mmCIF file of C-alpha atoms and ligand atoms in Angstrom:
data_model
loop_
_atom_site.group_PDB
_atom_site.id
_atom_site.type_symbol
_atom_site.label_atom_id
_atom_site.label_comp_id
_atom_site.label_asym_id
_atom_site.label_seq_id
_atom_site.Cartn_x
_atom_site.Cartn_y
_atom_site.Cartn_z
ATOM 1 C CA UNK N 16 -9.296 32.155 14.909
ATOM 2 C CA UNK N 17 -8.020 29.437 17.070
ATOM 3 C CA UNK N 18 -5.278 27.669 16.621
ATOM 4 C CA UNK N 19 -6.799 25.225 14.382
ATOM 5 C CA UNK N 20 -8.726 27.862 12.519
ATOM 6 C CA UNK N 21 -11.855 27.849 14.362
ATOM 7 C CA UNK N 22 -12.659 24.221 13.051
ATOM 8 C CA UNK N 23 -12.437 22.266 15.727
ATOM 9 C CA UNK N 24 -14.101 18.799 16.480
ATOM 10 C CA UNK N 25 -17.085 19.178 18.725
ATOM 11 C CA UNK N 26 -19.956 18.984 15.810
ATOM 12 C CA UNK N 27 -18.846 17.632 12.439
ATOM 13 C CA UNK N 28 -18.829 19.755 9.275
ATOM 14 C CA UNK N 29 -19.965 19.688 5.917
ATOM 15 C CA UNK N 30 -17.849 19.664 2.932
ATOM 16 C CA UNK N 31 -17.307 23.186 2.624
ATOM 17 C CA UNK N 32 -15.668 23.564 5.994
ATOM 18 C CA UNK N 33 -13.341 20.998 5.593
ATOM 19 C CA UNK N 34 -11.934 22.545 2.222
ATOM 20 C CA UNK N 35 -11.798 26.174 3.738
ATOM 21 C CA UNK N 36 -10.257 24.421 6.678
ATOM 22 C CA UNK N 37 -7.470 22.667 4.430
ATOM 23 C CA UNK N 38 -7.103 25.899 2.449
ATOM 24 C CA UNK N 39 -6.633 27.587 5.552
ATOM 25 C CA UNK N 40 -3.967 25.370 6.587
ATOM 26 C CA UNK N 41 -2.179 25.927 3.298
ATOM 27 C CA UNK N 42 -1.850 29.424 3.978
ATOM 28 C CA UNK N 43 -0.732 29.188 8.024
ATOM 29 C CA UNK N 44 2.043 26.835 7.208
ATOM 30 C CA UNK N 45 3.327 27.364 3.610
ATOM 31 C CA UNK N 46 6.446 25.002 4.234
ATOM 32 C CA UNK N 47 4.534 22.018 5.680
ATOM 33 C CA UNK N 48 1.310 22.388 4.493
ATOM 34 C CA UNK N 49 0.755 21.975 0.341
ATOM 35 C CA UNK N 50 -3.023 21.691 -0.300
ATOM 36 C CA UNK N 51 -3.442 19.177 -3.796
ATOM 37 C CA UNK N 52 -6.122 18.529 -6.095
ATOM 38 C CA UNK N 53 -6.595 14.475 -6.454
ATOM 39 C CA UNK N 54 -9.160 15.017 -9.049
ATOM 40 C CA UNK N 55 -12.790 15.766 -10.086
ATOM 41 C CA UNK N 56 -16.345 13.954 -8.552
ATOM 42 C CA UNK N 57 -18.891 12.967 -10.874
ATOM 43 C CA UNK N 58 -21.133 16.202 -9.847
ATOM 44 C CA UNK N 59 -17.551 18.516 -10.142
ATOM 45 C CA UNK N 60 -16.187 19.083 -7.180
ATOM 46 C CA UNK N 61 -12.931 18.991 -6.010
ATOM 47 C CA UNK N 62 -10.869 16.254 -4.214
ATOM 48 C CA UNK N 63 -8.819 18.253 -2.215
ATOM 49 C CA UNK N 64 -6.112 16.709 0.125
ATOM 50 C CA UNK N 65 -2.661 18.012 1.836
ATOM 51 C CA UNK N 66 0.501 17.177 1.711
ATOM 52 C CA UNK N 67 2.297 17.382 4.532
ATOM 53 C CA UNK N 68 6.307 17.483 4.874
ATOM 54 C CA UNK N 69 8.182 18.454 7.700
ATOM 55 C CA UNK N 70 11.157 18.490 5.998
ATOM 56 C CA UNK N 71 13.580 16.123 8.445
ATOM 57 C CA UNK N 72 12.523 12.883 7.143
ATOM 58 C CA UNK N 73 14.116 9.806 9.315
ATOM 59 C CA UNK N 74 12.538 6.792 7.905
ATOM 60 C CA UNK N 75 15.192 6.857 5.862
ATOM 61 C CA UNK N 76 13.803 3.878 3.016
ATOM 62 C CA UNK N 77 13.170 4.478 -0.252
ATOM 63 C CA UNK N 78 9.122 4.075 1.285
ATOM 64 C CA UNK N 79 8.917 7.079 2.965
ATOM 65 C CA UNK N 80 5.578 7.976 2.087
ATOM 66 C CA UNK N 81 2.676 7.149 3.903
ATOM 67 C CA UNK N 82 -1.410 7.844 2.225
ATOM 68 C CA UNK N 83 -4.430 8.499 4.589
ATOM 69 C CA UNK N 84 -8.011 7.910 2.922
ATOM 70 C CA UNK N 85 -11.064 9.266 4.339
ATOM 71 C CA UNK N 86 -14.815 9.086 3.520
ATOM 72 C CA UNK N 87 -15.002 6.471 0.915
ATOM 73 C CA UNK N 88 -18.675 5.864 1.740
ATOM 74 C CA UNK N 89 -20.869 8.941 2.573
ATOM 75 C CA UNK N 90 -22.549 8.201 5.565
ATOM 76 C CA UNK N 91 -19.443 7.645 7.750
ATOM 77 C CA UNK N 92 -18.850 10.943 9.117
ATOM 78 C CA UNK N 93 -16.709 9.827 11.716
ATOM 79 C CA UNK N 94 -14.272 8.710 9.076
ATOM 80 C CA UNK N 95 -13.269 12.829 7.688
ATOM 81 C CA UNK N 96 -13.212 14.250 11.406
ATOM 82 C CA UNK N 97 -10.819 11.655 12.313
ATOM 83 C CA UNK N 98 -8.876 12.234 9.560
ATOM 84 C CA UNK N 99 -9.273 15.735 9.984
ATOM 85 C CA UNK N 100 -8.618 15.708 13.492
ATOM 86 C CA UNK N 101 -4.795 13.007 12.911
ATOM 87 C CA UNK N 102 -3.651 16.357 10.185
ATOM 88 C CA UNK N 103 -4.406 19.192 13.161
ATOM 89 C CA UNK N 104 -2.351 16.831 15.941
ATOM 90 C CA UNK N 105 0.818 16.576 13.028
ATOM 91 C CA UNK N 106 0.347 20.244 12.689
ATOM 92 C CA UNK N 107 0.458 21.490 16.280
ATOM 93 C CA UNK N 108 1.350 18.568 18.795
ATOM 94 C CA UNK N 109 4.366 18.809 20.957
ATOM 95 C CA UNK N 110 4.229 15.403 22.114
ATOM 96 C CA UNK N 111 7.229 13.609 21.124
ATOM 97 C CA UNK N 112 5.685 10.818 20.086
ATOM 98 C CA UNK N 113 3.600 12.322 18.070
ATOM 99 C CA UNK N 114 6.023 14.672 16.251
ATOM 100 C CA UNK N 115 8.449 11.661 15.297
ATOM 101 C CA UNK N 116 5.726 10.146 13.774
ATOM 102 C CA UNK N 117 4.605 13.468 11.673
ATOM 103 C CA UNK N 118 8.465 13.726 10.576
ATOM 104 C CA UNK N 119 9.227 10.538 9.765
ATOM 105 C CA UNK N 120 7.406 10.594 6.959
ATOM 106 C CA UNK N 121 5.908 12.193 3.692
ATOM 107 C CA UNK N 122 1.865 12.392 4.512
ATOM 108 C CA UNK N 123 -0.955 12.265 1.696
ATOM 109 C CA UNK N 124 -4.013 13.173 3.127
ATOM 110 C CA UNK N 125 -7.396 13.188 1.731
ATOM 111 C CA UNK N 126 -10.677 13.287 4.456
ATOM 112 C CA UNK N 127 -13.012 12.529 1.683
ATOM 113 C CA UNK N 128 -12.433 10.289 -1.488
ATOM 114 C CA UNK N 129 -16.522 10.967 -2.094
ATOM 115 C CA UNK N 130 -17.584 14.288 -1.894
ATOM 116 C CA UNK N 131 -20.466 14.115 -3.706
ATOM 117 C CA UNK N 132 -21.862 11.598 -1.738
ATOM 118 C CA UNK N 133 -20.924 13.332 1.596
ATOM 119 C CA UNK N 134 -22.351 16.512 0.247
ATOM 120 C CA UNK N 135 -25.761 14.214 -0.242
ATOM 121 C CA UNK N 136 -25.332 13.138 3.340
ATOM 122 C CA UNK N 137 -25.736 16.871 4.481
ATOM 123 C CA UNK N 138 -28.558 17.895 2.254
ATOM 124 C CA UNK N 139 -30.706 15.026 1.323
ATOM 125 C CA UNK N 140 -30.037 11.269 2.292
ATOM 126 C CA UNK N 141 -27.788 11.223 5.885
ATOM 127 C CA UNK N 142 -27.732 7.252 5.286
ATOM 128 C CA UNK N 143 -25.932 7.778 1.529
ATOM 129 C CA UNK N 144 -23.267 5.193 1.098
ATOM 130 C CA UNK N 145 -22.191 5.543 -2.892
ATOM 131 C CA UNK N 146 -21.156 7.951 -5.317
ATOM 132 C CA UNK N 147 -23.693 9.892 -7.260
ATOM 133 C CA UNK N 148 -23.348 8.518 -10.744
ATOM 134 C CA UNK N 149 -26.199 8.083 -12.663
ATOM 135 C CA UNK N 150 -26.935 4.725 -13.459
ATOM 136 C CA UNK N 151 -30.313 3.699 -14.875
ATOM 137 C CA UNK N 152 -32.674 4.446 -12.713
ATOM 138 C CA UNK N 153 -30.704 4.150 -9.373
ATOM 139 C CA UNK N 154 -27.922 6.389 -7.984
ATOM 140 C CA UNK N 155 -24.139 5.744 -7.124
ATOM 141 C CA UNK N 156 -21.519 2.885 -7.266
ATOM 142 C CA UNK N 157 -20.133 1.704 -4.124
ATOM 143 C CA UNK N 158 -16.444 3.146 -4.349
ATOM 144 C CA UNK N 159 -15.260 0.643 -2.103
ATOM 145 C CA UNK N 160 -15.937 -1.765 -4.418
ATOM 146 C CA UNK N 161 -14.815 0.220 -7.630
ATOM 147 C CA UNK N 162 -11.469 -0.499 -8.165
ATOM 148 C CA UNK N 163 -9.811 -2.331 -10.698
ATOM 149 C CA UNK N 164 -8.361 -5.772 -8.401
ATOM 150 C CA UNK N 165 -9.978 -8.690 -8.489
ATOM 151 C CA UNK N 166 -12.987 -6.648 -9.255
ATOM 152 C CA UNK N 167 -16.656 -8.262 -9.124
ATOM 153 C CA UNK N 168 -15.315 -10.977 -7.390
ATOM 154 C CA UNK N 169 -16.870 -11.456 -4.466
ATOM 155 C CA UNK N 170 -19.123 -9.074 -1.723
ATOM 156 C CA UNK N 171 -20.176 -6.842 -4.836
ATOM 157 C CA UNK N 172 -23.447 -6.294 -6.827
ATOM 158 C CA UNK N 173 -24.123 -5.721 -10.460
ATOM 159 C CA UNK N 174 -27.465 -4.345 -9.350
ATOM 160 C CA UNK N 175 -27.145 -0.507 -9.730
ATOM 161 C CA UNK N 176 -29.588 -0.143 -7.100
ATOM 162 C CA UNK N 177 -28.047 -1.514 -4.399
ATOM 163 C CA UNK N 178 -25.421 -0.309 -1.889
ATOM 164 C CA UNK N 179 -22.348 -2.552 -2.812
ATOM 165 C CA UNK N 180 -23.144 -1.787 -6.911
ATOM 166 C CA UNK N 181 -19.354 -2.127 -8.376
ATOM 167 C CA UNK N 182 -20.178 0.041 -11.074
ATOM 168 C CA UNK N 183 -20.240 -0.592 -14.412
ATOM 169 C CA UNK N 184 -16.857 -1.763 -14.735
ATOM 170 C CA UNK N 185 -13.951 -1.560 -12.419
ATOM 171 C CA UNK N 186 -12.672 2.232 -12.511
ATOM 172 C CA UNK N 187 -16.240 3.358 -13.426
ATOM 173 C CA UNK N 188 -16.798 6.283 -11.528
ATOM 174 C CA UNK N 189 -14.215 9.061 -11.601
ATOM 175 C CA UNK N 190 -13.301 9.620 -8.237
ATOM 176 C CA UNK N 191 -11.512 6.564 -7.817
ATOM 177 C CA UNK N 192 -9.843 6.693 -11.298
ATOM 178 C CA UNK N 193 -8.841 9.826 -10.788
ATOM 179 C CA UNK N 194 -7.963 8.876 -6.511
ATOM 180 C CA UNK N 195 -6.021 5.570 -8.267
ATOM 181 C CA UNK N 196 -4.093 7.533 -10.599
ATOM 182 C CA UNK N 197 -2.682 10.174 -7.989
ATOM 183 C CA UNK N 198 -1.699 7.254 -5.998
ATOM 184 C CA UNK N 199 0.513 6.029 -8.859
ATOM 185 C CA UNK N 200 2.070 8.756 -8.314
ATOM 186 C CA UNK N 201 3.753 8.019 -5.025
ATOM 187 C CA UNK N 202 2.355 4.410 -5.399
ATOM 188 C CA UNK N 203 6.167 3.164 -5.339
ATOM 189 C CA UNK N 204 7.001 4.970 -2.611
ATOM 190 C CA UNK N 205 4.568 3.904 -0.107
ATOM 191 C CA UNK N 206 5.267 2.683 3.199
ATOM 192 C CA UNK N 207 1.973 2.566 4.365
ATOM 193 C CA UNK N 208 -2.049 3.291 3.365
ATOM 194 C CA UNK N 209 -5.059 3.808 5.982
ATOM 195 C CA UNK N 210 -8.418 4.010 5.048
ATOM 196 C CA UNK N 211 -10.969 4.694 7.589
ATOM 197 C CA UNK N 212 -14.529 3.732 7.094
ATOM 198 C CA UNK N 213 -17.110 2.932 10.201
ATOM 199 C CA UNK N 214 -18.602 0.772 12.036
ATOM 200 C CA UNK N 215 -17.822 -2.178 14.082
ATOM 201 C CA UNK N 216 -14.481 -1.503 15.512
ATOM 202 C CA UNK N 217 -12.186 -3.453 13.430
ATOM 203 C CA UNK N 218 -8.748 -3.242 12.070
ATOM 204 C CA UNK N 219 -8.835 -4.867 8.934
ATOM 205 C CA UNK N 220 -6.096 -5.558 6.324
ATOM 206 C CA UNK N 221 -5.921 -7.284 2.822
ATOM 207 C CA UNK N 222 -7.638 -9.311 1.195
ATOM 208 C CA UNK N 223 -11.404 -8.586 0.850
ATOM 209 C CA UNK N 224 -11.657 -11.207 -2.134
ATOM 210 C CA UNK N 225 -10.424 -14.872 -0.302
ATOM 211 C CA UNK N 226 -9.483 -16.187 2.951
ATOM 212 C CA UNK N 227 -6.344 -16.913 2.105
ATOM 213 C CA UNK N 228 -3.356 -15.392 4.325
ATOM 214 C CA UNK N 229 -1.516 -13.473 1.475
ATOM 215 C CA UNK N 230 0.931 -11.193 1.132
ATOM 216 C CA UNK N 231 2.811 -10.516 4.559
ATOM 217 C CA UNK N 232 0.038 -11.786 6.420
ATOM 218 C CA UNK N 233 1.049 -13.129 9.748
ATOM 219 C CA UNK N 234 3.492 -9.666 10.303
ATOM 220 C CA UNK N 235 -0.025 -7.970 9.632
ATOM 221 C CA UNK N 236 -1.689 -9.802 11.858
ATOM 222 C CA UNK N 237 1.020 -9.028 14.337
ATOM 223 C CA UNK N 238 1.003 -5.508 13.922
ATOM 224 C CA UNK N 239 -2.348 -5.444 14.034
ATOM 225 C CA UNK N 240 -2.862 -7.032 17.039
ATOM 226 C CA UNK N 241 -0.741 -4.916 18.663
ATOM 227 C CA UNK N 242 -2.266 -1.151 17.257
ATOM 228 C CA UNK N 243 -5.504 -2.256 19.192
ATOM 229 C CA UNK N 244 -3.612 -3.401 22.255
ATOM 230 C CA UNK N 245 -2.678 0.279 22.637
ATOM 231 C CA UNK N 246 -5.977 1.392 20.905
ATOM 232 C CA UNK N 247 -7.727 -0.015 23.735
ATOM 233 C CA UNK N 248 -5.463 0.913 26.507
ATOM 234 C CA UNK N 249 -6.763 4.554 27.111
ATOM 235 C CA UNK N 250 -10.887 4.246 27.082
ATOM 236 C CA UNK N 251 -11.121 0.749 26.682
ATOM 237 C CA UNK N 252 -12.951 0.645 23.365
ATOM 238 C CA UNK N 253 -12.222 -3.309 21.999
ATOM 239 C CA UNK N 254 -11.011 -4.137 18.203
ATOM 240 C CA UNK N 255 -10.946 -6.966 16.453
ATOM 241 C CA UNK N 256 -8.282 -7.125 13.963
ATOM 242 C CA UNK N 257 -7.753 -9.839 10.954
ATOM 243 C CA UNK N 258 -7.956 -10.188 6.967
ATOM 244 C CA UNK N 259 -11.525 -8.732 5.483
ATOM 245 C CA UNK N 260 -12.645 -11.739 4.389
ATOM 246 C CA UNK N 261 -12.410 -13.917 7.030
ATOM 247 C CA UNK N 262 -13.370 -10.952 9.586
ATOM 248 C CA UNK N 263 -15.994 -9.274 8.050
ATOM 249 C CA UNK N 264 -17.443 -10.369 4.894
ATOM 250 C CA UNK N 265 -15.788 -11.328 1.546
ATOM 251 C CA UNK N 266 -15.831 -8.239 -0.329
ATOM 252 C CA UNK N 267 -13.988 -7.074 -3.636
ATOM 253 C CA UNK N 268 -12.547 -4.092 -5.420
ATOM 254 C CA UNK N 269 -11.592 -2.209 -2.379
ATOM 255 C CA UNK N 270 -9.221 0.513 -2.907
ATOM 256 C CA UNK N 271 -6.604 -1.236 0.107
ATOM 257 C CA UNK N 272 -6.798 -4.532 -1.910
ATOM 258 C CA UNK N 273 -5.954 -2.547 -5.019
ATOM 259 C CA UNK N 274 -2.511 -0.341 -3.362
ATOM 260 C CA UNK N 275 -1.430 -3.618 -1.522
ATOM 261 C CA UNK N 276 -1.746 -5.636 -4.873
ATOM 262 C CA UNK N 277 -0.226 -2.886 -7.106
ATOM 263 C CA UNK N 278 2.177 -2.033 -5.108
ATOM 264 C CA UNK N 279 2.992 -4.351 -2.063
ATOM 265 C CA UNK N 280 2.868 -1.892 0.524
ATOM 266 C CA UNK N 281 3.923 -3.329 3.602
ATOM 267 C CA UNK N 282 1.255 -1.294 6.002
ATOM 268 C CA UNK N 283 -1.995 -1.336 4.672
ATOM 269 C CA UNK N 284 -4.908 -1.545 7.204
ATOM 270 C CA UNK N 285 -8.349 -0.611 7.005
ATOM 271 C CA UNK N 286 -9.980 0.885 10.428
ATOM 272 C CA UNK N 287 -13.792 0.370 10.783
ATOM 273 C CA UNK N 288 -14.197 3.090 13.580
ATOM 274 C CA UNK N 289 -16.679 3.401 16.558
ATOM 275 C CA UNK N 290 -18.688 2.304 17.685
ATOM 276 C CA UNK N 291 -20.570 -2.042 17.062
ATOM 277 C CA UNK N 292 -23.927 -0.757 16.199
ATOM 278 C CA UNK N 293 -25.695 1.323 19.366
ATOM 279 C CA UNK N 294 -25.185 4.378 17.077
ATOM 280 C CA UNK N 295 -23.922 3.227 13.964
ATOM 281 C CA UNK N 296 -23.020 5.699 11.376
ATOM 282 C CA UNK N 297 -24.773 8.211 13.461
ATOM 283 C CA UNK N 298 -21.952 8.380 15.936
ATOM 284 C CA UNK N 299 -22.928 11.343 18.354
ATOM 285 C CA UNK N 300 -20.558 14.163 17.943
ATOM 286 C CA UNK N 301 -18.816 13.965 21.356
ATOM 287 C CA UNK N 302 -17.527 10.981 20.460
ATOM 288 C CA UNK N 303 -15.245 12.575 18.033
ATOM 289 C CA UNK N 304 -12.590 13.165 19.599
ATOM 290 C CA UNK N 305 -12.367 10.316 22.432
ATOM 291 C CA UNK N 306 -12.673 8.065 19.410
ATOM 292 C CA UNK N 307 -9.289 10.206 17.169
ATOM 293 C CA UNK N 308 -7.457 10.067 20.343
ATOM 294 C CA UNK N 309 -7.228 6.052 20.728
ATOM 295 C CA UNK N 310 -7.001 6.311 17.176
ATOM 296 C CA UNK N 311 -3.970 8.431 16.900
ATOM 297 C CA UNK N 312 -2.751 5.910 20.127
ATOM 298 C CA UNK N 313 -2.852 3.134 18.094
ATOM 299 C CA UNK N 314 -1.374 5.064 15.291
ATOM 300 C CA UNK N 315 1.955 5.242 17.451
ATOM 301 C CA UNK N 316 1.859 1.770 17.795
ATOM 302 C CA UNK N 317 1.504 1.071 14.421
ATOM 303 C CA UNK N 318 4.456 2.517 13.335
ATOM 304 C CA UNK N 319 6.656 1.894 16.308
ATOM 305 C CA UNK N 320 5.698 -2.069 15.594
ATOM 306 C CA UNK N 321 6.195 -1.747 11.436
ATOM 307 C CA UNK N 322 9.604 -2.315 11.079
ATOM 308 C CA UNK N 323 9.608 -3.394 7.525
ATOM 309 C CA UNK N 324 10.965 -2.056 4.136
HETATM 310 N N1 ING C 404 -16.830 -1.619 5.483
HETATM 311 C C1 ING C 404 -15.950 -1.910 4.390
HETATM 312 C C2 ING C 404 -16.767 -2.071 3.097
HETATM 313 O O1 ING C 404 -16.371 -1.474 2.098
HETATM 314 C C3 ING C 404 -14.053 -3.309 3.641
HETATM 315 C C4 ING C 404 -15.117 -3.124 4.638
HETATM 316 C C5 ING C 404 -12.800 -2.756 3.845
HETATM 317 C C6 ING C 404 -14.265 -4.037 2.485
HETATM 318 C C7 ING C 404 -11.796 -2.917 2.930
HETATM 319 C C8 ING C 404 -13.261 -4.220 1.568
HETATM 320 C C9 ING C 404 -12.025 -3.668 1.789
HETATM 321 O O2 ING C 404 -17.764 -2.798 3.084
HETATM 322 C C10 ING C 404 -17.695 -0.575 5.516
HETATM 323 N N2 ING C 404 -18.308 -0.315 6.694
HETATM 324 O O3 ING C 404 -17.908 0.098 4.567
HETATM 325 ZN ZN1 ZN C 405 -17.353 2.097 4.655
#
């Protein structure tokens, strides 16, 4: 085994690997490492996540917590080996930078909020966006547009067949009511929650539901201009950053909408990952870890720039 357990981030892996992987990382470091259980999928599997503490906190707030979501929609590999690849760098960098950041703060992890669907990716549909649910005669609710803010109200279908169905009502599938209810659970002592979906290159943040600049908009904005300044600084690779609505599409029920309502978190940012459409969600493997490395860049910035309680 190598350092990181023989994982690595050359080729992406299926499910199974990235539990064993996390398991394995339980066992190597016992005092940092605490592998968790964020609930069940529709077809029984596991949500596994870590915890990781490094025991010297220095954020020293009462939000000292910070939540990392990966894999939300299926066919967004490059979502979980980011993710994946962020917990090995806490684990086993010894650049500075990089370990104040790991110790500064409390981390939830979780590489993939829908493992069912990801599963599905591997073995059947590679282009699966939902959860498996059954629902009529169609498959899956669109998790991203599942959860219980300002659901159905806006950029979401009621048509089980298609890939932005909301789901019967908001909290319908289990993985996000059982994902929303372990976030309660450190809900009020979030500093920060990053969700990474792909593609397009954008740095999103709240709200998917209206235009309107809510919230601590403009130090978002801010921030968020300058996490892609320093994104872009080492291959180049442009963002755009700005609300969802008014950068993307209006879209509701998103699980970042949902913590930044509940719980005003003051960093919450969505990152649509590489690359604007040449390869789309079938982002070649050596791309992995050029694209975690401007990531984890911009991650430094992030929380160098976020300076509020
Ligand atoms: N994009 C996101 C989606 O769920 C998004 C954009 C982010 C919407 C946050 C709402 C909230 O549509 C992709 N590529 O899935
Ligand atoms: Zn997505």
């Amino acid at each position: 085994l190598t350092r990181e357990g023989g994982f690595g981030w050359k080729r992406y892996h299926t499910l199974d690997e990235i539990y064993a992987w996390l398991e394995y990382l339980g066992k190597q470091y016992p005092g940092q490492v605490r592998v968790v259980d964020g609930g069940r999928t529709y077809q029984g599997r596991p949500i596994k996540g870590v915890v990781l503490n490094f025991g010297r906190q220095t954020n020293g707030t009462e939000r000292s917590t910070v939540f990392i979501e990966g894999g939300i929609h299926a066919r967004e590999w490059i979502s979980p080996a980011t993710v994946t690849y962020i917990v090995n760098q806490f684990l086993t960098s010894e650049q500075p930078e990089v370990r104040r950041l790991a110790e500064s703060y409390e981390w939830h992890i979780f590489p993939s909020f829908n493992p069912d669907g990801y599963v599905n990716t591997h073995n059947r549909n590679r282009l699966w966006r939902k959860t498996l649910s059954v629902n009529g005669f169609c498959r899956g609710a669109d998790a991203n547009r599942n959860w219980g803010y300002k659901w159905m109200s806006g950029g979401a279908s009621n048509n089980p067949c298609s890939d932005t169905f909301a789901g019967r009502k908001a909290f319908s599938e289990i993985e996000t009511r059982s994902m929303a209810e372990y976030i309660d659970t450190v809900g009020k002592k979030l500093y920060a929650y990053i969700s990474f979906h792909s593609y397009s290159q954008l740095l999103l943040f709240p709200y998917g539901h209206t235009k309107a600049h809510l919230d601590n908009y403009d130090e978002s904005l801010s921030i968020g201009k300058k996490t892609i300044a320093a994104l872009a600084r080492r291959y180049g690779t442009k963002y755009v950053t700005g609300n969802v609505a008014e950068t993307i599409y209006v879209a509701s029920g998103g699980s970042m909408d949902w913590v930044k309502a509940k719980y005003r978190v003051p960093i919450v940012f969505t990152y649509e990952l590489r690359d604007t459409g040449d390869y789309g969600f079938l982002l070649p493997a050596n791309q992995i870890i050029p694209n975690a490395e401007e990531v984890l860049d911009s991650l430094l910035a992030m929380f160098k720039e976020a300076r509020v309680t």
